[in-house]
Every structure is written in structure tokens, then in C-alpha cells.
Amino acid sequence: KNQVEQSPQSLIILEGKNCTLQCNYTVSPFSNLRWYKQDTGRGPVSLTIMTFSENTKSNGRYTATLDADTKQSSLHITASQLSDSASYICVVSVGDSSYKLIFGSGTRLLVRP
Amino acid sequence: GAGVSQSPRYKVAKRGQDVALRCDPISGHVSLFWYQQALGQGPEFLTYFQNEAQLDKSGLPSDRFFAERPEGSVSTLKIQRTQQEDSAVYLCASSSSIGGSYNEQFFGPGTRLTVL
């Protein structure tokens, strides 16, 4: 069964600190992996998209990594800000019908002043 | 418009009532998707439209759920005889590309449905 698992479920950090969120997937065939940020009451917004041949991609203070061999990804947030408080969702696209996205349950991040 | 819009943003229905949720995709976007997001969970795929054609409805949980996009733009998700387990946020997303391995999906804010 195609699954995406994320850890931790929730995380609290102090403003200015770094953090790393983890994602493991069992999706086949794999097409690409995305990280989305979802603010409370809003729809998800894409942060990064990576294919199997890409092992790192940055978007400002967000850096995603992908190890297609171990089927693991991480999202690193540098110098956190209060506005980073949100859910971060790892999403994998299934290769044979790549419009179909498999979502993880997300990591809820709270950045405290 | 500037982004995907959905209406209403909140809907409270009594069990057994029919509801209709509307999605206005980004102008010109060919592909449209509906997702269901239960509390504390990631979204789950419901259905996919390419223009007015519903190409995949494999995620619709029962025959009480029906979606349409008659003119290839606005879409409506209809739920008949709502049940408490239908309570969720219903997200709509649109994309400028047709399928493809790298299509960016832009999400609306969702409609939060509560069935009493």
C-alpha cells in the first residue's frame, strides 16, 4: 500500500532555532516528492518539488533532501520565525498516474518567541 | 482570479441533508482536483477533472458523493444524505498542466463541513 509517514507529529522550537522534519515513504512507482506548508485554516502551499534524481532543493530558509534509495526525505528549516508555525506535509506523487498525490499526516510546528 | 477560491468556507449540515461545495480554479487551469482532509490528517484524493471530463473518481468514498465541472471551469462537489463521518475539510486544487510528473497543484482554502 502506498504510504507516507512523517515524524515527529508535532514539534515546538524557539524562534531563531533550526529544526528538521522527517518523511519516509513506500510509494511505487515513485515520481516526485513535495513538501507543503499548511497554515491553520488555509490550503497547502508548495515549498519544494524533487524528482528521484535530485537529492537537495532549497527555497529560502527551507532545504529539502531526498534519498531515493532509502525512500527518506527531510525538510530543514533554518533560523525559524514565528510565521513558520504551521503544518508541514510530505507528499509523494505516484509515477503511473502522477497527478495522484499521497499525503503524509504532517508535522505540526510551533515556533515560540 | 489570483488563486483558487472555495465557497462556502464553512458549512454546517444536519445529518441527511444534501450539500453543495463550490470551487473556482485559477483561470485557465485545465486540471482540477478535490481532496478530503480529516482533522489532523493529510488530504486524501477524491476526484480529478481534465477540463470538463472527470477522468478519475476512484477516491469518492460512496455513491453519495458526486462531482461535476460542466464547462471546464467551476466545479461543484455534492454530498447527498450527509453522514457524520463526512465531516472534514474539502480542498480543491487546480493545475495548469495535464497530468505530468511535475504538475504544481495550487490549493484553495477549503470548505469545512460539519455534519451534526
Coordinates of C-alpha atoms in Angstrom, one line a residue:
Chain A
K1 CA 0.0 0.0 0.0
N2 CA 1.3 3.5 -0.9
Q3 CA 2.0 5.3 2.4
V4 CA 3.8 8.4 3.6
E5 CA 4.8 8.6 7.2
Q6 CA 6.1 11.7 8.9
S7 CA 7.9 12.4 12.2
P8 CA 7.6 13.9 14.6
Q9 CA 3.9 14.5 14.8
S10 CA 4.4 17.8 16.5
L11 CA 7.4 20.0 17.4
I12 CA 7.9 23.1 19.5
I13 CA 11.0 25.2 19.0
L14 CA 12.2 28.7 20.0
E15 CA 12.4 31.4 17.4
G16 CA 15.7 31.5 15.7
K17 CA 16.4 27.8 16.1
N18 CA 16.8 25.3 13.4
C19 CA 14.7 22.1 13.0
T20 CA 14.5 19.1 10.8
L21 CA 11.3 17.2 9.9
Q22 CA 11.4 13.6 8.6
C23 CA 9.4 11.7 5.9
N24 CA 9.5 8.1 5.0
Y25 CA 7.5 6.7 2.1
T26 CA 6.6 3.4 0.5
V27 CA 5.2 4.6 -2.8
S28 CA 5.7 2.8 -6.1
P29 CA 6.4 3.7 -8.7
F30 CA 7.8 7.0 -7.4
S31 CA 7.5 10.1 -9.5
N32 CA 8.4 13.1 -7.2
L33 CA 8.3 14.2 -3.7
R34 CA 7.0 17.6 -2.4
W35 CA 6.9 19.4 0.8
Y36 CA 3.9 21.6 1.5
K37 CA 3.3 24.2 4.2
Q38 CA -0.3 24.4 5.5
D39 CA -1.3 27.3 7.8
T40 CA -4.3 26.8 10.0
G41 CA -7.5 27.3 8.0
R42 CA -5.7 27.5 4.7
G43 CA -4.9 25.2 1.8
P44 CA -1.4 23.7 1.4
V45 CA 1.2 25.8 -0.3
S46 CA 4.1 24.1 -2.2
L47 CA 7.6 24.6 -0.8
T48 CA 9.7 22.2 -2.9
I49 CA 9.3 19.5 -5.5
M50 CA 12.1 16.9 -6.2
T51 CA 12.4 14.1 -8.6
F52 CA 14.3 10.9 -7.9
S53 CA 17.5 12.4 -9.4
E54 CA 17.5 15.4 -7.2
N55 CA 18.8 15.0 -3.7
T56 CA 18.5 18.5 -2.3
K57 CA 16.5 21.6 -3.1
S58 CA 16.3 24.9 -1.3
N59 CA 13.6 27.6 -1.1
G60 CA 14.8 30.4 1.1
R61 CA 15.2 29.1 4.7
Y62 CA 13.7 25.7 3.7
T63 CA 16.0 23.0 2.4
A64 CA 14.6 19.6 1.4
T65 CA 16.7 16.4 0.9
L66 CA 15.8 13.2 -0.8
D67 CA 17.4 9.8 -0.6
A68 CA 15.5 7.7 -3.2
D69 CA 17.4 4.6 -2.2
T70 CA 16.2 4.6 1.4
K71 CA 13.0 6.3 0.5
Q72 CA 13.5 9.1 3.0
S73 CA 13.2 12.8 2.8
S74 CA 13.8 15.6 5.3
L75 CA 12.9 19.3 5.5
H76 CA 15.3 21.5 7.3
I77 CA 14.2 25.0 8.5
T78 CA 16.9 27.4 9.3
A79 CA 16.6 30.4 11.7
S80 CA 13.0 29.8 12.4
Q81 CA 10.4 32.6 12.5
L82 CA 7.1 32.9 14.2
S83 CA 5.4 32.7 10.8
D84 CA 6.9 29.2 10.3
S85 CA 4.3 27.9 12.7
A86 CA 2.2 25.6 10.5
S87 CA 1.8 22.0 9.5
Y88 CA 4.4 20.7 7.1
I89 CA 3.2 17.9 4.8
C90 CA 5.3 15.5 2.8
V91 CA 3.6 14.4 -0.4
V92 CA 4.7 11.8 -2.9
S93 CA 3.4 11.6 -6.5
V94 CA 2.7 8.1 -7.8
G95 CA 4.5 7.5 -11.1
D96 CA 1.9 5.8 -13.2
S97 CA -0.7 8.5 -12.6
S98 CA 1.4 11.3 -11.4
Y99 CA -1.5 13.7 -10.7
K100 CA -2.4 11.4 -7.8
L101 CA -0.7 12.6 -4.6
I102 CA -0.2 10.6 -1.5
F103 CA -0.1 12.9 1.6
G104 CA 1.5 12.3 4.9
S105 CA -0.3 13.4 8.1
G106 CA 2.0 16.3 8.6
T107 CA 4.2 17.6 11.3
R108 CA 2.7 20.5 13.3
L109 CA 5.4 23.0 14.1
L110 CA 5.0 25.7 16.7
V111 CA 7.7 28.4 16.9
R112 CA 7.7 30.3 20.2
P113 CA 9.2 33.7 20.9
Chain B
G1 CA -8.6 35.2 -10.3
A2 CA -5.4 35.4 -8.2
G3 CA -5.9 32.0 -6.7
V4 CA -8.3 29.1 -6.1
S5 CA -11.4 30.1 -4.2
Q6 CA -13.9 27.9 -2.5
S7 CA -17.3 28.6 -1.1
P8 CA -18.8 28.4 1.4
R9 CA -15.8 28.4 3.8
Y10 CA -17.8 26.8 6.5
K11 CA -20.9 24.7 6.2
V12 CA -23.0 23.1 9.0
A13 CA -25.5 20.5 7.9
K14 CA -27.9 18.3 9.7
R15 CA -27.5 14.6 9.1
G16 CA -29.4 13.6 6.0
Q17 CA -29.2 17.0 4.4
D18 CA -27.7 17.5 0.9
V19 CA -24.8 19.9 0.5
A20 CA -23.0 21.5 -2.5
L21 CA -19.5 22.8 -2.3
R22 CA -18.1 25.2 -5.0
C23 CA -14.6 25.6 -6.3
D24 CA -13.4 28.3 -8.6
P25 CA -10.0 27.3 -10.0
I26 CA -7.3 29.6 -11.3
S27 CA -8.4 31.0 -14.6
G28 CA -7.2 28.8 -17.5
H29 CA -6.2 25.8 -15.4
V30 CA -7.0 22.6 -17.1
S31 CA -6.8 20.2 -14.2
L32 CA -9.0 20.3 -11.1
F33 CA -8.8 18.1 -8.0
W34 CA -10.9 17.5 -5.0
Y35 CA -9.5 16.2 -1.7
Q36 CA -11.0 15.4 1.7
Q37 CA -9.0 16.3 4.8
A38 CA -10.0 14.8 8.1
L39 CA -8.9 16.5 11.3
G40 CA -5.2 16.1 12.0
Q41 CA -4.7 14.1 8.8
G42 CA -3.3 14.9 5.4
P43 CA -5.6 15.4 2.4
E44 CA -6.9 12.3 0.6
F45 CA -7.7 12.3 -3.1
L46 CA -11.3 12.2 -4.2
T47 CA -11.5 13.0 -7.9
Y48 CA -9.8 14.6 -10.9
F49 CA -11.1 16.6 -13.8
Q50 CA -9.3 17.4 -17.0
N51 CA -11.4 20.3 -18.4
E52 CA -15.0 19.1 -18.1
A53 CA -14.1 15.4 -18.2
Q54 CA -14.0 13.5 -14.9
L55 CA -11.0 11.2 -15.5
D56 CA -10.7 9.7 -12.1
K57 CA -13.3 9.3 -9.4
S58 CA -11.7 6.4 -7.6
G59 CA -11.3 8.3 -4.3
L60 CA -15.0 9.2 -3.8
P61 CA -16.0 7.3 -0.7
S62 CA -19.5 6.4 -1.7
D63 CA -22.2 7.0 -4.3
R64 CA -23.5 9.8 -2.1
F65 CA -20.6 11.9 -3.4
F66 CA -20.8 13.4 -6.8
A67 CA -18.7 16.0 -8.6
E68 CA -19.1 17.9 -11.8
R69 CA -17.4 20.5 -13.9
P70 CA -19.8 21.1 -16.7
E71 CA -18.0 23.9 -18.5
G72 CA -14.4 23.0 -17.6
S73 CA -14.1 25.8 -15.1
V74 CA -16.1 26.0 -11.9
S75 CA -16.6 22.7 -10.1
T76 CA -19.2 21.5 -7.6
L77 CA -18.8 18.7 -5.1
K78 CA -22.2 17.4 -4.0
I79 CA -22.8 15.2 -1.0
Q80 CA -26.2 13.7 -0.6
R81 CA -27.7 12.5 2.6
T82 CA -24.8 13.7 4.7
Q83 CA -23.5 11.5 7.5
Q84 CA -21.4 12.5 10.5
E85 CA -18.3 10.7 9.0
D86 CA -18.5 13.2 6.1
S87 CA -17.3 16.0 8.5
A88 CA -14.0 17.2 7.1
V89 CA -12.3 20.0 5.2
Y90 CA -12.9 19.6 1.5
L91 CA -10.0 21.1 -0.5
C92 CA -10.0 21.9 -4.2
A93 CA -6.8 22.3 -6.2
S94 CA -6.1 23.3 -9.8
S95 CA -3.1 22.9 -12.1
S96 CA -2.2 24.4 -15.5
S97 CA -0.8 21.1 -16.8
I98 CA -2.4 17.9 -17.9
G99 CA -1.2 15.1 -15.6
G100 CA 2.6 15.1 -16.0
S101 CA 5.2 14.2 -13.4
Y102 CA 5.9 17.7 -12.2
N103 CA 2.5 19.4 -12.2
E104 CA 2.2 22.0 -9.5
Q105 CA -1.2 21.9 -7.8
F106 CA -2.5 25.1 -6.2
F107 CA -4.9 24.7 -3.4
G108 CA -7.9 26.7 -2.3
P109 CA -8.6 27.5 1.4
G110 CA -11.1 24.6 1.7
T111 CA -14.6 24.2 2.9
R112 CA -15.0 23.0 6.5
L113 CA -18.1 20.8 6.6
T114 CA -19.6 19.8 9.9
V115 CA -22.4 17.3 10.0
L116 CA -24.5 17.3 13.2

